[in-house]
């Protein structure tokens, strides 16, 4: 049974997406056409955007705009509303992995921007996500990643810790307790889903038009263990970047100032998400062998949390 390439839900009609899922991602009921040839994407991106790209990071990606009639998506040097990450030869199935991992986070009520996979022939299935830092009228919202907030250079983005992030939220968020609880949920999820690349630039503070500074919607969530088998956490929690235990998560909740009852609820929610998570993995577009590995990883981490 094919799945919707946006929500991974079952499809009843012979269409690759639910119409309402296309609507939530693009604000229109039929899928806009990507007017670029993915195989030529990099040359195009490099020539059009040399030195102008505002999105940095390790993965190849391009900024896209949706035409005003919402029928086409094109590469743009400035004012892009979407980010597209094509398949890469360096690591296997990263867009499908990111899509599934973001979908798992969403299932746990972690806020994300709208995102999905595009079915492109040829060119595989690139991952697309809407930018959270632009309003519909084009206004740019202020965003600072945790590397900037910590006053560190980009090359030092791995010199963080979960505790440093909590300190930054205490200092800069408008409502620290709420944002720290959201951060706890997110970083617990990242450990559970074996996302070893959550460095300081993968967390950001967003300033809303009302001037409220809060944790941005989540982005760049990937199960890195599927491509780097001995990967460890990018940021230690309780001083550890591997072999975390339920005890460490309980202690870290205490560090965060999360009351015991609330912490136990967050941990239980993560444990209880196992069955629906397994269904999403099975419905995902990952190759079968990666589905099996993903399943084994989250079963093991769920058992650790439950012990
Ligand atoms: N949906 C989004 N809306 C706005 N900005 C975003 C969004 N997704 C990513 N970004 C910004 O773009 C940067 C790069 O994106 P992302 O982290 O997804 O790419 P990456 O190349 O995988 O990064 P890394 O260097 O962590 O591997 C992020 O650090 C963030 O600042
Ligand atoms: Mg990143
Ligand atoms: Zn759907």
XYZ file of C-alpha atoms and ligand atoms in Angstrom, residues 4 7 18 21, ligand 3:
5
model
C 1.358 9.769 1.313
C 2.202 12.508 6.137
C -3.493 13.530 0.219
C -1.357 17.437 2.857
Zn -0.960 12.845 3.684
